[in-house]
mmCIF file of C-alpha atoms in Angstrom:
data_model
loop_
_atom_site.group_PDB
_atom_site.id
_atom_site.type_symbol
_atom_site.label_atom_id
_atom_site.label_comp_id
_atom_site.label_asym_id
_atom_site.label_seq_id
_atom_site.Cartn_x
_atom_site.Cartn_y
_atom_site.Cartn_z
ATOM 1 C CA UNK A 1 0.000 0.000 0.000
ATOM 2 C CA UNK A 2 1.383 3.333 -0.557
ATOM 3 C CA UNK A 3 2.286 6.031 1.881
ATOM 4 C CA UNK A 4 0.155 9.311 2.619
ATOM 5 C CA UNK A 5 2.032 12.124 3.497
ATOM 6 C CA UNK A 6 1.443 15.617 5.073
ATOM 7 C CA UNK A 7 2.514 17.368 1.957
ATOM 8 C CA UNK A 8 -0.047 15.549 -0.307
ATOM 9 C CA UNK A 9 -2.831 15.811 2.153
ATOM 10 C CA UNK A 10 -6.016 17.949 1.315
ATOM 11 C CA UNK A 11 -7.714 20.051 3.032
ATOM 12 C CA UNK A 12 -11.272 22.237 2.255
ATOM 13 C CA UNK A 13 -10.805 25.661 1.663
ATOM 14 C CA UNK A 14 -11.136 27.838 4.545
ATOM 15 C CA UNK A 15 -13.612 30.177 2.218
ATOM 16 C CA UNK A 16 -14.257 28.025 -0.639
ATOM 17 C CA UNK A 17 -17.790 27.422 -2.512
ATOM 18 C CA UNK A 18 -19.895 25.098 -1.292
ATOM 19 C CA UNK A 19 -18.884 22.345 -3.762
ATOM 20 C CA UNK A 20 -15.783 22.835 -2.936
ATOM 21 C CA UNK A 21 -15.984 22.324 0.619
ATOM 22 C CA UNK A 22 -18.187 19.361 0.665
ATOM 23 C CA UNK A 23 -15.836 17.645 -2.445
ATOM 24 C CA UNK A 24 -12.757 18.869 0.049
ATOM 25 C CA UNK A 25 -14.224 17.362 3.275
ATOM 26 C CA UNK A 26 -14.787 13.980 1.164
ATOM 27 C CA UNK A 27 -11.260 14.101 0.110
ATOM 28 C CA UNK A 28 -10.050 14.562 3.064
ATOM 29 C CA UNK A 29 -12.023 11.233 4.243
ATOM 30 C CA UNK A 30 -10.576 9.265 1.465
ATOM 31 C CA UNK A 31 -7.086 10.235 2.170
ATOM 32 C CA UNK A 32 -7.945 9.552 6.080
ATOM 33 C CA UNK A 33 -8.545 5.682 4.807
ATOM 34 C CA UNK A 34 -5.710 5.590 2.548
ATOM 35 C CA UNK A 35 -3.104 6.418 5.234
ATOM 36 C CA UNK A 36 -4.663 4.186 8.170
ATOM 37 C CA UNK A 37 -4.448 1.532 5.286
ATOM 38 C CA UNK A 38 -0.960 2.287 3.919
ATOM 39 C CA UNK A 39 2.324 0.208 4.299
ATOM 40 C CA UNK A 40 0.545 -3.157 5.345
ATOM 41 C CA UNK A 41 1.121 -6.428 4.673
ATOM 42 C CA UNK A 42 -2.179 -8.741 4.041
ATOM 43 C CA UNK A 43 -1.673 -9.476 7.785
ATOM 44 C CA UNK A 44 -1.895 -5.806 9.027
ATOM 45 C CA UNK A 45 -4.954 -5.648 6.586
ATOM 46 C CA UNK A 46 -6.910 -8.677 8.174
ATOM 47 C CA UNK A 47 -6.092 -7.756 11.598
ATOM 48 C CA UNK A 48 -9.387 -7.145 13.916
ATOM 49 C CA UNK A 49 -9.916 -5.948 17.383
ATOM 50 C CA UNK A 50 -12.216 -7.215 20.459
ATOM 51 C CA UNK A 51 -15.131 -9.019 19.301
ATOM 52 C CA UNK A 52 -15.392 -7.394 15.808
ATOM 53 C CA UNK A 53 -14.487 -8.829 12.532
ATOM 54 C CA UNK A 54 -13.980 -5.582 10.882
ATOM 55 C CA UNK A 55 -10.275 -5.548 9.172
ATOM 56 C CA UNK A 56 -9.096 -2.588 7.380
ATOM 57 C CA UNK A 57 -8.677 -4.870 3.835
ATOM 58 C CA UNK A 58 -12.654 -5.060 4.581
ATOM 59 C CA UNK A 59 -13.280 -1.449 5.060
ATOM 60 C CA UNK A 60 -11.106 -0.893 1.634
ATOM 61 C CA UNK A 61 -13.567 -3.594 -0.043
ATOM 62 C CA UNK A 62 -16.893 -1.859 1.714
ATOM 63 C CA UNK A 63 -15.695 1.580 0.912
ATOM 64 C CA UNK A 64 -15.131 0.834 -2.898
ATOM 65 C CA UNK A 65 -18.423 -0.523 -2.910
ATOM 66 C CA UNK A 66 -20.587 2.479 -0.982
ATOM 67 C CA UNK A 67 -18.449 4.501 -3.976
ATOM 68 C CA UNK A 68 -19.925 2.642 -7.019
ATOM 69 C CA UNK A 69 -22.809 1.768 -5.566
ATOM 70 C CA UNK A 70 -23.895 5.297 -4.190
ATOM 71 C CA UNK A 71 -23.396 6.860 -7.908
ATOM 72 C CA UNK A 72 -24.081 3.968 -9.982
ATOM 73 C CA UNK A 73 -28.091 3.553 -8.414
ATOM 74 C CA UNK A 74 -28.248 6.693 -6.368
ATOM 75 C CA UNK A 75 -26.881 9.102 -9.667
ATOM 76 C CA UNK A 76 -27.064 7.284 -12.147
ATOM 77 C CA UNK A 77 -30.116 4.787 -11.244
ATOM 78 C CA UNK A 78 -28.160 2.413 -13.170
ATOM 79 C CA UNK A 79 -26.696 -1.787 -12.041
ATOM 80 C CA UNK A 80 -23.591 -1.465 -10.046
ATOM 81 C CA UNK A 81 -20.912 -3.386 -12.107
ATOM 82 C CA UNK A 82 -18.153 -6.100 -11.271
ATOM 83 C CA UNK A 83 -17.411 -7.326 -9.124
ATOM 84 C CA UNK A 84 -20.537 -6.292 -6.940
ATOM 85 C CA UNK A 85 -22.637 -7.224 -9.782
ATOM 86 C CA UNK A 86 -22.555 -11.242 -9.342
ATOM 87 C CA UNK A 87 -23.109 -10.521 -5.213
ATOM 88 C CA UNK A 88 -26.161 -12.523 -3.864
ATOM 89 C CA UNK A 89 -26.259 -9.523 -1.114
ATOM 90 C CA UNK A 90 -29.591 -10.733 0.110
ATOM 91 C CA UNK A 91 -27.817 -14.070 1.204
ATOM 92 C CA UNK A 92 -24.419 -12.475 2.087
ATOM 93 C CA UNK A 93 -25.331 -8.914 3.169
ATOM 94 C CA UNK A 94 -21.486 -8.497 4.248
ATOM 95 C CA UNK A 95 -19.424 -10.089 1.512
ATOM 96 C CA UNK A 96 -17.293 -7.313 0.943
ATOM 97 C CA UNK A 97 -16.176 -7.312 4.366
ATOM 98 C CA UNK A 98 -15.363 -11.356 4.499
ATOM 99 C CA UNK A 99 -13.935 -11.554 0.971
ATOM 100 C CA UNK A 100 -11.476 -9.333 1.814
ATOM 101 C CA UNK A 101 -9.535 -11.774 3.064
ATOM 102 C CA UNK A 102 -9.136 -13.513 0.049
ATOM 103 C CA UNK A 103 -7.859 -10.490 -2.059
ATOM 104 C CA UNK A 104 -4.262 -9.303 -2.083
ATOM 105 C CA UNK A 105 -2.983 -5.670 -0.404
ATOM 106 C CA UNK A 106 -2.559 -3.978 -4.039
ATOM 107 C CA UNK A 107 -6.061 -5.567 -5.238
ATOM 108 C CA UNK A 108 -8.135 -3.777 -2.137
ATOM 109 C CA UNK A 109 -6.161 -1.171 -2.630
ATOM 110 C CA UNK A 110 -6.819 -0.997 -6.606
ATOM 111 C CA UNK A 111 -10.389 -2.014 -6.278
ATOM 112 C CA UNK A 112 -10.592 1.300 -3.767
ATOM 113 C CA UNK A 113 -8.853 3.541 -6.015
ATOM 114 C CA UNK A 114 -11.045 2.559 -8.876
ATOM 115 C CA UNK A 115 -14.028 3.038 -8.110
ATOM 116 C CA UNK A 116 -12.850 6.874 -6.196
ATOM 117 C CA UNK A 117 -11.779 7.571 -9.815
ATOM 118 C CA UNK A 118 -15.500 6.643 -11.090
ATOM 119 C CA UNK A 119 -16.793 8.325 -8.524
ATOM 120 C CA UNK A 120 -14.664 11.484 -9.041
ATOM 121 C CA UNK A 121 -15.527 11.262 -12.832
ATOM 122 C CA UNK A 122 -19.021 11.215 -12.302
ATOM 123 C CA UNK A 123 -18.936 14.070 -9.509
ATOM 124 C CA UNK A 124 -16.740 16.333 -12.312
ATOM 125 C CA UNK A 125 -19.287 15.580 -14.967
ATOM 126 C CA UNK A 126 -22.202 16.301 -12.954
ATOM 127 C CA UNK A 127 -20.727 19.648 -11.389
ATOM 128 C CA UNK A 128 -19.563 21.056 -14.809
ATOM 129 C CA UNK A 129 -23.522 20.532 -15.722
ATOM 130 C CA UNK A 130 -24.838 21.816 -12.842
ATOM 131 C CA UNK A 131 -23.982 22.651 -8.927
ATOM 132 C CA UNK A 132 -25.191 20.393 -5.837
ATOM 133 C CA UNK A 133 -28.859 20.622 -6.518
ATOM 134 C CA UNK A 134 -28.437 18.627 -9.512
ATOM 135 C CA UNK A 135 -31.238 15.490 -8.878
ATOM 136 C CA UNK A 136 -30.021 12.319 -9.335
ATOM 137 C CA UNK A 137 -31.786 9.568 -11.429
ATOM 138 C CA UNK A 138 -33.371 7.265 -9.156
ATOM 139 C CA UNK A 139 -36.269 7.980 -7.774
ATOM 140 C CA UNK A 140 -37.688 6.747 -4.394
ATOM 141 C CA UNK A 141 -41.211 4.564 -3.541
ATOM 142 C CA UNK A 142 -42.508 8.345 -2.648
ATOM 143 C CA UNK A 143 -41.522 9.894 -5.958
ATOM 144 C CA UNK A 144 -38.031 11.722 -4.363
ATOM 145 C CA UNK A 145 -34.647 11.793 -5.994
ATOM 146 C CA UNK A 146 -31.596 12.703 -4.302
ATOM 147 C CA UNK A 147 -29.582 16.092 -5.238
ATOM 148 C CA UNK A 148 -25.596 15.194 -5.411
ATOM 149 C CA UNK A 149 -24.986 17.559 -2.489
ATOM 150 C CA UNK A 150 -26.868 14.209 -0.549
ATOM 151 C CA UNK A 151 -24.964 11.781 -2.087
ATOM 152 C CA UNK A 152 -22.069 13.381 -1.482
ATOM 153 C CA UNK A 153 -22.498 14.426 2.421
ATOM 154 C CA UNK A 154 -23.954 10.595 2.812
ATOM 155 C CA UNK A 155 -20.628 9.189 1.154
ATOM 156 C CA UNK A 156 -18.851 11.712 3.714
ATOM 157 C CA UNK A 157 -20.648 10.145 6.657
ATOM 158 C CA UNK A 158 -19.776 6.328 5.629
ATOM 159 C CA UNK A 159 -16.350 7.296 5.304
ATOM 160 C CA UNK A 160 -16.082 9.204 8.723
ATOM 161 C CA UNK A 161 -17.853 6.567 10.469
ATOM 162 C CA UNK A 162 -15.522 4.349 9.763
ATOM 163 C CA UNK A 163 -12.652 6.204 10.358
ATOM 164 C CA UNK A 164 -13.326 5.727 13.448
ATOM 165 C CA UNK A 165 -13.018 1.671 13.361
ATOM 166 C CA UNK A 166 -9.985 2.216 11.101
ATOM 167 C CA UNK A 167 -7.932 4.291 13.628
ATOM 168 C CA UNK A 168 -8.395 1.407 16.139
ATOM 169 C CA UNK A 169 -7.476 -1.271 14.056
ATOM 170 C CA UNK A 170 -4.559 0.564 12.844
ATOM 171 C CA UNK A 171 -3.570 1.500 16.516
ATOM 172 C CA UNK A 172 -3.878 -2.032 17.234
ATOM 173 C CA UNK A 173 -1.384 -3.522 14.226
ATOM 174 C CA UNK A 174 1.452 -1.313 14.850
ATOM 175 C CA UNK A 175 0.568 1.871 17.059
ATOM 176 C CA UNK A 176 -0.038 4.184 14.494
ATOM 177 C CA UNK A 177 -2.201 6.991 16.076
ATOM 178 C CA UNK A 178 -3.298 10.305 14.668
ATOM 179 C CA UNK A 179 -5.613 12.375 12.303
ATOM 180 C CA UNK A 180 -3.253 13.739 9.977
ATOM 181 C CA UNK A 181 0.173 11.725 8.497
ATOM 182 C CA UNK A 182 3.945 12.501 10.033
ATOM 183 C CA UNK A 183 5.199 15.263 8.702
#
């Protein structure tokens, strides 16, 4: 996995629009993941702590899924593609957490990094059409469709929330601690 550093780490604008702010604070989630992530072995990756089985390779896996899936049927109101696409998720509502396991440190990490660069490509597309009000294809049981500013601030909360499991699990592999990288 690579390393995050300080000098490559973003930040929102202090003053910024409000695209930019809400684009910055998911960036700055992202790169949150990718540093509690980076510089492990498969081992580090399938580490858990306490009773949970939640492993940082797992939270890679989960992550790149909320990204297609959230723009895919929440955007675009279109199938989510491969490898979520041949998922019985009714039987094995967690699969991307438990197959994990089975993929390498560069695939989690490439399957993550895809699907951010989908998402970012869609997010660019959409905001050079439009701002955050923008409504997004699918359309619920009661006739609502979500505007990308949602999406996006929903796609901020998954990522922050598990943050939060990812700085324990990293704390418990090899003490990392910290919000931001070394400097």
């Amino acid at each position: 996995m690579t390393e995050t550093t300080a000098e490559a780490w973003p930040e929102p604008p202090l003053a910024g629009t409000e695209a930019a702010a809400v684009l910055g604070a998911l960036e700055r989630q992202r790169a949150t993941l990718a540093w509690k992530c980076s510089g492990l072995d498969a081992s580090g990756l399938q580490a858990t702590v306490g009773a949970s089985t939640i492993t940082l390779g797992g939270l890679l896996k989960h992550l790149a899924h909320v990204e297609d899936s959230h723009f895919a049927r929440l955007w675009l109101a279109s199938a989510v593609g491969a490898p979520w696409d041949t998922v019985d998720w009714e039987t094995t509502p967690d699969w991307d957490y438990r197959s994990a396991a089975e993929d390498t440190p560069e695939r989690l990490l490439a399957l993550w990094q895809e699907s951010v660069a989908r998402s970012r490509a869609i997010v660019d597309e959409a905001l050079s059409a439009g701002g955050l009000d923008q409504l997004g294809a699918y359309v619920t049981r009661g006739g609502e469709r979500p505007n990308l500013r949602r999406i996006l601030l929903d796609l901020i909360e998954e990522y922050a929330r598990h943050a939060g499991h990812a700085d324990i699990i990293r704390e418990s592999v090899d003490g990392l601690t910290g919000e931001d990288p070394p400097r």
